[in-house]
Every structure is written in C-alpha cells, then in structure tokens.
mmCIF file of C-alpha atoms in Angstrom:
data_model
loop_
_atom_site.group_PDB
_atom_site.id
_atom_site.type_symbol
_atom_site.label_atom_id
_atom_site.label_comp_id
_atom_site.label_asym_id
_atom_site.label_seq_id
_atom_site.Cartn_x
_atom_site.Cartn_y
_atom_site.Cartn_z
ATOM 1 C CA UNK A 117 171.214 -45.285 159.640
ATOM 2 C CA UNK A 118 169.638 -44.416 163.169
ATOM 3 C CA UNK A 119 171.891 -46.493 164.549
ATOM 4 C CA UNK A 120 174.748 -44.623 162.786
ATOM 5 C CA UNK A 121 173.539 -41.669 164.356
ATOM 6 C CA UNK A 122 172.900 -42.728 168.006
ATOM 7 C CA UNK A 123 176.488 -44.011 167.823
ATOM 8 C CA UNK A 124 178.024 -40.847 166.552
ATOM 9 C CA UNK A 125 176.109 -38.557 169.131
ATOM 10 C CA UNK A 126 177.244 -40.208 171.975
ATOM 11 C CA UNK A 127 180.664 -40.261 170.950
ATOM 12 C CA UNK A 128 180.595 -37.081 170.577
ATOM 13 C CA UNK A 129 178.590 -36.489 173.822
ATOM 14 C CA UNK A 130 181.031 -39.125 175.592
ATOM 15 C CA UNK A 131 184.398 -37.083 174.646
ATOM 16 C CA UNK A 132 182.673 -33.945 176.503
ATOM 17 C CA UNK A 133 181.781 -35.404 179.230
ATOM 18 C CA UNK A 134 184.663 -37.425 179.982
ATOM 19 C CA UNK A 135 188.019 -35.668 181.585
ATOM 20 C CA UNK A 136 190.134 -38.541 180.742
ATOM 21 C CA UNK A 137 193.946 -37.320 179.464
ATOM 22 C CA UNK A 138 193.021 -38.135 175.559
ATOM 23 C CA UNK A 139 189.514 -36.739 175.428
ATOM 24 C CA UNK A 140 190.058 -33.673 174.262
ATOM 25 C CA UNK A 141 187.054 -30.700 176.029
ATOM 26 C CA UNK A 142 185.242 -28.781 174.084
ATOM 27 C CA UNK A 143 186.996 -25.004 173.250
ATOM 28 C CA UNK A 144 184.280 -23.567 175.768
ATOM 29 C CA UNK A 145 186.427 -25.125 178.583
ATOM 30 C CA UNK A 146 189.556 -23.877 177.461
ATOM 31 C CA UNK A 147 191.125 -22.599 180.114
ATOM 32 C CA UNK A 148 190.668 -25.648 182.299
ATOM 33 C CA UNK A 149 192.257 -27.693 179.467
ATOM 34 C CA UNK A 150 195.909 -25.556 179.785
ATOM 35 C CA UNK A 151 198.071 -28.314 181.205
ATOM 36 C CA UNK A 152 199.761 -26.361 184.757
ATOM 37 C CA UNK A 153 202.299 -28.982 185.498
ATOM 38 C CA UNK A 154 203.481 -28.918 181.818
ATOM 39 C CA UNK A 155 203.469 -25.035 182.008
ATOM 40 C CA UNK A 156 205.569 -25.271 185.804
ATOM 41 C CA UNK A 157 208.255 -27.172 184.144
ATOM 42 C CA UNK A 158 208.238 -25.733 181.048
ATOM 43 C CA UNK A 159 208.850 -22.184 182.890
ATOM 44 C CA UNK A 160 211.403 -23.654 184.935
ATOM 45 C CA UNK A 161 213.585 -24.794 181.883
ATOM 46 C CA UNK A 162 212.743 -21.498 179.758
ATOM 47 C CA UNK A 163 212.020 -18.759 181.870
ATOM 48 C CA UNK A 164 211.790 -15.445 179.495
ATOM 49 C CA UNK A 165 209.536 -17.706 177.087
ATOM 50 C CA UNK A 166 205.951 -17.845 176.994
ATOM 51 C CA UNK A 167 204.705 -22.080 177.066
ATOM 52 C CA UNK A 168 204.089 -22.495 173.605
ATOM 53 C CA UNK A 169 200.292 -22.354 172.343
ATOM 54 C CA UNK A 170 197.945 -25.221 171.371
ATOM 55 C CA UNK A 171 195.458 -25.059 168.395
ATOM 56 C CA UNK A 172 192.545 -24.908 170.848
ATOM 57 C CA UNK A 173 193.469 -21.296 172.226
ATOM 58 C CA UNK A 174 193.515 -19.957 168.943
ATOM 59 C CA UNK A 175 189.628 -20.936 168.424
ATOM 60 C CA UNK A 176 186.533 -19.089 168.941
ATOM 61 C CA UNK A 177 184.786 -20.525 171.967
ATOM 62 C CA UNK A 178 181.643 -22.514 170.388
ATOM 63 C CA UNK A 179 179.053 -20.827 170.824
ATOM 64 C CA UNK A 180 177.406 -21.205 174.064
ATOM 65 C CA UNK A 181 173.808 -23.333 173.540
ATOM 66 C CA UNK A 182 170.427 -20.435 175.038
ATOM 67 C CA UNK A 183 168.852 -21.718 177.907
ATOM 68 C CA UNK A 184 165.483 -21.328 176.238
ATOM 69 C CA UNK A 185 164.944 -22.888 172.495
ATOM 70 C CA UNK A 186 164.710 -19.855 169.870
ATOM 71 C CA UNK A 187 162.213 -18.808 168.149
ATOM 72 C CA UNK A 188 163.589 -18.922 164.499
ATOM 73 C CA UNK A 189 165.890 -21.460 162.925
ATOM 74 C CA UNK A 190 169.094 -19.772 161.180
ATOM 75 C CA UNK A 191 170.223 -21.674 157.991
ATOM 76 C CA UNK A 192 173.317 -21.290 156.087
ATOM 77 C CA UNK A 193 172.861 -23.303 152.805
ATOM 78 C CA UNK A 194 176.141 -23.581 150.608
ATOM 79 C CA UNK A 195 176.779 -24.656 147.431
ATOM 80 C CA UNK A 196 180.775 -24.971 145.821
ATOM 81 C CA UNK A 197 179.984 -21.849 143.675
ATOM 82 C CA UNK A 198 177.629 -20.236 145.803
ATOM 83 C CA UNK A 199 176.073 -18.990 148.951
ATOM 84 C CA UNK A 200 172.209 -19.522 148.781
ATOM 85 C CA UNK A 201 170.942 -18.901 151.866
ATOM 86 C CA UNK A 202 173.689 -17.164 154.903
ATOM 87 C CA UNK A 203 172.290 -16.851 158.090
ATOM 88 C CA UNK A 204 169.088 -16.994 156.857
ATOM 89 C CA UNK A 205 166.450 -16.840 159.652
ATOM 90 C CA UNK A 206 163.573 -19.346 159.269
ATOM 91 C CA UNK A 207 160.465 -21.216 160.991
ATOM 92 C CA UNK A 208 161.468 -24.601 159.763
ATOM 93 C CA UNK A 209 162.926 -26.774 156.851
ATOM 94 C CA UNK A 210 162.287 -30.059 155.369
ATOM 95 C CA UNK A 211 165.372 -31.771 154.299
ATOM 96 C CA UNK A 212 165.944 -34.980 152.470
ATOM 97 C CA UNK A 213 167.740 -37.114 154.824
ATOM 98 C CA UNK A 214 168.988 -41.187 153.878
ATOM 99 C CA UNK A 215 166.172 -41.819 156.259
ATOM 100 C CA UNK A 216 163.825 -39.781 155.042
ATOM 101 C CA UNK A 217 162.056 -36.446 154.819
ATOM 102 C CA UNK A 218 163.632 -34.812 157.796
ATOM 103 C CA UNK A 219 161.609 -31.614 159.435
ATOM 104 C CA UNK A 220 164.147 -29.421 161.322
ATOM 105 C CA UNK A 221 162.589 -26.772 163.729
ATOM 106 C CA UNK A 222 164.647 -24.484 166.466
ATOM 107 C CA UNK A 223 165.470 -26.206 169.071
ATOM 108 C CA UNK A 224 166.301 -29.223 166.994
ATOM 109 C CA UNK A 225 168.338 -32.311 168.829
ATOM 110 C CA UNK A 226 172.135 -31.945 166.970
ATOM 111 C CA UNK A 227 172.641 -33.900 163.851
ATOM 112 C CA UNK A 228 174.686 -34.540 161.394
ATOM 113 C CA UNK A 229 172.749 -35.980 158.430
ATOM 114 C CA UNK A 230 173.495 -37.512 155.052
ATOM 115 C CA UNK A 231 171.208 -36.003 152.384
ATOM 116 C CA UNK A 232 169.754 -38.122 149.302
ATOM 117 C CA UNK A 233 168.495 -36.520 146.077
ATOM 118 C CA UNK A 234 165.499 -34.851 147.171
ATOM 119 C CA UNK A 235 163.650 -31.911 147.837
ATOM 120 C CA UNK A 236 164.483 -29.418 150.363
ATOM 121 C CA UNK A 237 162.217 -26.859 151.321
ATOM 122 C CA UNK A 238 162.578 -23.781 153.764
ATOM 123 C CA UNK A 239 159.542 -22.591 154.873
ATOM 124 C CA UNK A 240 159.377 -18.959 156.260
ATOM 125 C CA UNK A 241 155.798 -17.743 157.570
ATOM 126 C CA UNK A 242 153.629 -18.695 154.478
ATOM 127 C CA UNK A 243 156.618 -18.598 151.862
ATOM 128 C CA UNK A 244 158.109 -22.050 151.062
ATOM 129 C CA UNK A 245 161.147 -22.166 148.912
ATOM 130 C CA UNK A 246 162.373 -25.754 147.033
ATOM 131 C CA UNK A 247 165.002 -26.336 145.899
ATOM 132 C CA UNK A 248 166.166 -30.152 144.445
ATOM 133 C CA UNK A 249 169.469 -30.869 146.156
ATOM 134 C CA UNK A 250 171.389 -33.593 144.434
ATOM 135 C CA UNK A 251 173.292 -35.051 147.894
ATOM 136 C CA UNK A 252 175.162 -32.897 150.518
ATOM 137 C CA UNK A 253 175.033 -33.005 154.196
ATOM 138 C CA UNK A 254 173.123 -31.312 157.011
ATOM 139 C CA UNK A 255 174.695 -29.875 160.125
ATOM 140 C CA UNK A 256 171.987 -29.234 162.704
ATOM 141 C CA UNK A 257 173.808 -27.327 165.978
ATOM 142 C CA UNK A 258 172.621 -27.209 169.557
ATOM 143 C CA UNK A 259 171.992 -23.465 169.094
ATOM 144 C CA UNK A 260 169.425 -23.928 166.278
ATOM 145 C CA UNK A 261 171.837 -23.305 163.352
ATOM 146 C CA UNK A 262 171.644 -25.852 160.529
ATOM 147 C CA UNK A 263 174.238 -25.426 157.162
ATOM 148 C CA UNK A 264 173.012 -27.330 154.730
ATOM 149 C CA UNK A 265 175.795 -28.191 152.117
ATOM 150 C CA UNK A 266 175.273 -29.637 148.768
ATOM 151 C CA UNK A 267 176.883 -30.187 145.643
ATOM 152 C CA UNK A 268 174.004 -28.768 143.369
ATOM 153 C CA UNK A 269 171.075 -27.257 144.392
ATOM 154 C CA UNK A 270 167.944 -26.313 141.876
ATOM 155 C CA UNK A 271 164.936 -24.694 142.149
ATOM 156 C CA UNK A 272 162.240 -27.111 140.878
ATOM 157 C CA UNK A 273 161.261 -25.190 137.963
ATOM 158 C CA UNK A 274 164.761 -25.150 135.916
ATOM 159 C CA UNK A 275 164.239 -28.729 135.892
ATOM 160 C CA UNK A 276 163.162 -30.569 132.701
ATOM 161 C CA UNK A 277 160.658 -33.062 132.589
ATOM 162 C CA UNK A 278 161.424 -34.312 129.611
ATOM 163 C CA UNK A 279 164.797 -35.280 130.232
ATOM 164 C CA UNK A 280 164.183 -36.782 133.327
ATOM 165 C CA UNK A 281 162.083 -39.283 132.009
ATOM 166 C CA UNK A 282 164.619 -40.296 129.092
ATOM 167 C CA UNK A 283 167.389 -40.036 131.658
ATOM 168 C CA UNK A 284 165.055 -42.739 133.930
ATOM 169 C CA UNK A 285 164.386 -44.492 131.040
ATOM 170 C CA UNK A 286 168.025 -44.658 129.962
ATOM 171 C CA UNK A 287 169.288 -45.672 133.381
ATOM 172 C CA UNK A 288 166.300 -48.468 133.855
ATOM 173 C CA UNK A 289 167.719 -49.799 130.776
ATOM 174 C CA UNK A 290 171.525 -49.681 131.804
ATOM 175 C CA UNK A 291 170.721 -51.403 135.279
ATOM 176 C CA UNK A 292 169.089 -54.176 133.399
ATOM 177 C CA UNK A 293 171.719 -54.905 131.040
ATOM 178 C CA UNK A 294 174.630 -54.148 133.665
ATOM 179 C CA UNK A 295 177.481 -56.780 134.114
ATOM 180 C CA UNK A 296 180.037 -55.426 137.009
ATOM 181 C CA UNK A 297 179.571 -54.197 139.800
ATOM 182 C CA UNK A 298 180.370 -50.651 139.213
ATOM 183 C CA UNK A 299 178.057 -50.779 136.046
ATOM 184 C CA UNK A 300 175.264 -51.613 138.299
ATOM 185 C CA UNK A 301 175.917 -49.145 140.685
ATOM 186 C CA UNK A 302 176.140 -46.216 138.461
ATOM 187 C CA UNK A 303 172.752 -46.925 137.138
ATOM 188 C CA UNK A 304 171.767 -47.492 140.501
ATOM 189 C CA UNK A 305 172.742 -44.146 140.993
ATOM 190 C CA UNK A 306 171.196 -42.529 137.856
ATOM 191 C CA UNK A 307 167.795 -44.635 138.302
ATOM 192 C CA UNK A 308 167.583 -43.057 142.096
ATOM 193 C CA UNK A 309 168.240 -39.860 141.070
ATOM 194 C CA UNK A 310 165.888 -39.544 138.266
ATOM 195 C CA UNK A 311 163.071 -41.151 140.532
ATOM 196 C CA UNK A 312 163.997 -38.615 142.810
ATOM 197 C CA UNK A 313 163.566 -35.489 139.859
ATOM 198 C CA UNK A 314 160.453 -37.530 138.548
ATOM 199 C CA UNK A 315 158.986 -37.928 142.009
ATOM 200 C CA UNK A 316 159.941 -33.859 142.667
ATOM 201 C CA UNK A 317 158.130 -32.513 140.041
ATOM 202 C CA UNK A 318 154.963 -34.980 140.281
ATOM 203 C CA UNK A 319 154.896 -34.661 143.991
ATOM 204 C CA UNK B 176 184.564 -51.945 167.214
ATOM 205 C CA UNK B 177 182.010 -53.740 165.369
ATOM 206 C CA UNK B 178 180.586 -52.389 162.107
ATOM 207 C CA UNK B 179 177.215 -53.526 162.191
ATOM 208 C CA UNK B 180 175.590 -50.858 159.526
ATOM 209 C CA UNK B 181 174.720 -51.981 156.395
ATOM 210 C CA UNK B 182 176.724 -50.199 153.764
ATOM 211 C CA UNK B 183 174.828 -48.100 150.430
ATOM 212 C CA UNK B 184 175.495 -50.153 147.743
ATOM 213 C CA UNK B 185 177.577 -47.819 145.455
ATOM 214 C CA UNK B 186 180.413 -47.825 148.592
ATOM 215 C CA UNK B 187 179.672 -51.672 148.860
ATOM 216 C CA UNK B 188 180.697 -51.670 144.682
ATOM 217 C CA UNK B 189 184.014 -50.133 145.282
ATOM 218 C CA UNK B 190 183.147 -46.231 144.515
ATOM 219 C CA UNK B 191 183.980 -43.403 147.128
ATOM 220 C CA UNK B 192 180.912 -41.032 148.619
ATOM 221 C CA UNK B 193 182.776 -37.951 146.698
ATOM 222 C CA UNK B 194 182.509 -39.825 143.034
ATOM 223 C CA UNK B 195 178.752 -41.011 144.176
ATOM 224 C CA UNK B 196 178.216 -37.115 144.989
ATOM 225 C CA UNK B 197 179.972 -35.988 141.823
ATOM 226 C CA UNK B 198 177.798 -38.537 139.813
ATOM 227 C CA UNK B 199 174.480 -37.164 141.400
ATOM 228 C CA UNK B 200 175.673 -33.307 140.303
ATOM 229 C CA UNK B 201 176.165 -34.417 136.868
ATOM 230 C CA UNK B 202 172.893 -36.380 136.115
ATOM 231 C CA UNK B 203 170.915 -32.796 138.021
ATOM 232 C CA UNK B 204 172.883 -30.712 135.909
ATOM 233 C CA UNK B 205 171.826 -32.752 132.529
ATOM 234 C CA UNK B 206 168.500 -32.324 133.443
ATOM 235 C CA UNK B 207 168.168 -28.838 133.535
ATOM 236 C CA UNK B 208 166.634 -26.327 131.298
ATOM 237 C CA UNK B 209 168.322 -23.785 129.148
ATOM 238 C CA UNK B 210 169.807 -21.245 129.905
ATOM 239 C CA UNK B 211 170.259 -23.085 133.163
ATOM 240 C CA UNK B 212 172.055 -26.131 131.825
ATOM 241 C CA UNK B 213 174.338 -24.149 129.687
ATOM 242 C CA UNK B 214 175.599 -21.816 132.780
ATOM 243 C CA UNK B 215 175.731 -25.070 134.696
ATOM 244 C CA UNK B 216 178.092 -27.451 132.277
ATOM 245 C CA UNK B 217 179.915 -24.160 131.614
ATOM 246 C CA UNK B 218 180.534 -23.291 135.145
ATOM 247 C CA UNK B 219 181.984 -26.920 135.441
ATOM 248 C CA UNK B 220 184.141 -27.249 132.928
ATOM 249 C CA UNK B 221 187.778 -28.248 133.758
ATOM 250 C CA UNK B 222 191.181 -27.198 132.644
ATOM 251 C CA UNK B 223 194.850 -29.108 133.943
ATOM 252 C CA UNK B 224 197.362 -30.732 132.299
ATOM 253 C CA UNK B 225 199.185 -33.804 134.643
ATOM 254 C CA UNK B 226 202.992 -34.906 134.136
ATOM 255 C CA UNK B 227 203.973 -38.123 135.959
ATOM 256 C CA UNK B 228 207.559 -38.092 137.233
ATOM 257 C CA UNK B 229 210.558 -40.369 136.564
ATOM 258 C CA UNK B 230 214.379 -39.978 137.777
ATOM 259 C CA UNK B 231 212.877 -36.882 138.936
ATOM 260 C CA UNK B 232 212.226 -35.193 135.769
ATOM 261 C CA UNK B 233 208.471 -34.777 134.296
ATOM 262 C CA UNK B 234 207.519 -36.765 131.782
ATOM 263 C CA UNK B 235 205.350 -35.737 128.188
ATOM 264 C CA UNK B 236 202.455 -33.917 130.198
ATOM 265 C CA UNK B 237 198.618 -35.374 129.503
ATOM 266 C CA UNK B 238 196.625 -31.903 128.825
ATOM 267 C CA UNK B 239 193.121 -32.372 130.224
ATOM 268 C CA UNK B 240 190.371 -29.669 128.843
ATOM 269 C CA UNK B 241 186.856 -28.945 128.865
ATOM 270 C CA UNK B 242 187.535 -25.789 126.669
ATOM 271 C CA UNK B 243 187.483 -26.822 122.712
ATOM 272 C CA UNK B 244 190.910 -25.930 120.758
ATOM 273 C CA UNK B 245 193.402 -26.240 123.513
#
C-alpha cells in the first residue's frame, strides 16, 4: 500500500513538473498552457472569432499552497445523504487508513488514502468526536484541507453491541463453511467489519 | 508498467471496490440501534422498475421496490 502511494505521488508530482506536450500543468499555470501558435493560425483562418476555449480556463485556479504550514486543519467530511463536518476547522484527525491508524495534522504531506472500517476521530482542543466510518476515502491537500468521504458514518454510541457480536459470530461461521470464492469473500468482508465494530466499542 | 501490489482479496474474488463499499454500509447499518437503524434502512430503501429492449421496443418491465404493496 506505501508503495501504491509513493507511485501515485510522483506521478502526480512528475506531470507538474514536466512541460512535455501531453503533460497537462496544473490550472495555476494557465495562462502559460494557451497554445500561441495554435491561436496565430487559428486567427489567421477565422479572424472575427475568438480561439475556442479549453476546459482548463473555465476552472478555478487551485488554490495556491501558504508558504508557512497553518495552524488549523480544515475538514470537509461527506456522507451520500449528508454533510457532517464543512470546512470544519480542526487541530488534527485520526483516520482509519488500509495501513493503519493515520494521524493527519496541518501541514500534512498530500494523500490520497483508502479508508477501512474503523474509527475516525477529529480532535478539536480537548473535544474529540468518533465517528465509525464503514470505508470511504481521504483527500489530504497541500493547503491543509482533508475531505473525508464515506459511505456511512456513525457515532459510536448508536452502535449495538449485541448485534455485532451475532453479526461476528454469524460471519465466523459463514467463512468457515464457505465454498466459492465470492462466498468467502463476503464473509471476509462481514468478519472484518464486525471486528472492526467489536474492536470500536472495546477499544 | 508492472503491477507489483498485492491486490485485497474481495477485488482478487471478482467483486468491484463500490459492491465491497456497499457491503460494508449494509452490515454498519444492521448494527445500529433504534431509532437509528430504522431512519437508516428507511433512508436506503430503493424504488425502479427496469425494461430490457428488443427490436427496439421495451419488453414486460421487472418492478424493483423496497416500499411494501407496490
């Protein structure tokens, strides 16, 4: 997974950096990108029309990165029927990266990362908020805003006990008895998750 | 370009990251408490009817739906 991420950061770092004809600059550099010899000939064939606009000068420049790393980390934290947290300004959060409990302060290096069922907290002078996120991704920018996206998000207490250990016995059950090999990964999936809720309200 | 990382085990089984996700949401939602659980299934519920196509005209319709007595 680290390597995963190495690879993806310096592709992304590479197609900035590079001023090769397919590498396409970020929409800070915009005006440098405008192609003059296309625009010469183009006004040469059609005077009285304006060169016709690419997708890049319609977008908002991205934001430039401070000099000096903030002091607070903003978080956006979506859900598909909700907004949780928008532009939420925070000391730090915890989230539950594939590789592991992820802390995420200003300043942060830019990541994408996968999240696994797990807790997220956001931590705010002494208040910490947790939430269990079922799986989702985290976008952490160079300007110290991360949005968090997941698919279902729950605060820990709306969770039962009860029927996470029937649901982790269940699926412990399934996994054994499993034949193909989508049978096996769905109770995989339900024995990870459950963990996950047991280990969440244990932990 | 080499792919060199190991791959999770429910893509290496055949299944797509979106039905893994959808599968996580569902076995969260079941464990929740009520009222929570109720607001949860109820915001999820579904409601489309699909009609394959043949000499393009639409075939008998399948109705698909969460809400009972449709």
């Amino acid at each position: 997974m680290l390597r995963q991420a190495s690879r993806l950061l310096s592709r992304s770092v590479a197609a900035g950096t590079s001023k090769s004809a397919t590498a396409r600059g970020f929409s800070t550099e915009v005006p440098s990108t405008i192609d003059s010899t296309f625009v010469e000939s183009w006004k040469k064939v059609a005077p009285n029309m304006d060169p016709p606009q690419t997708p890049s000068s319609f977008m908002k420049p991205r934001p430039s990165t401070a000099s000096s790393i903030p002091t607070k980390l903003t978080v956006n934290f979506v859900l598909p029927y909700a907004s949780e947290l928008s532009g939420k300004e925070v000391d730090m959060v915890i989230i539950p990266a594939t590789t592991g409990q992820m802390g995420v302060l200003p300043g942060h290096v830019p990541t994408i990362a996968e999240l696994k069922p797990g807790i997220m907290s956001v931590h705010e002078g002494t208040d910490v908020n947790k939430y269990f996120v079922s799986s989702g991704f985290a976008f952490l920018h160079a300007n110290s805003v991360a949005d968090i996206i997941a698919v279902e998000a729950v605060p820990l207490e709306n969770i039962d006990a009860s029927q996470v250990q029937k649901g982790l016995a269940e699926f412990t059950q399934k996994l054994a008895a499993a034949s193909t090999d989508l049978e096996k990964a769905e109770a995989q999936i339900g024995v990870e998750v459950h963990s996950a809720m047991n280990a969440a309200l244990t932990g | 370009m080499a792919s060199s990382a190991a791959v999770p085990f429910w893509r290496a089984a055949g299944m797509t990251y979106i039905t893994y996700s959808n599968i996580c949401a569902n076995l969260v939602r079941n464990c929740l408490k009520e009222p929570f659980k109720a607001e949860a299934l109820s915001r999820e519920k579904v409601h489309f009817s699909i009609s394959k196509w043949a000499d393009g005209k639409p075939e008998k319709p399948i109705l698909r739906s969460d809400t009972p007595g449709v």
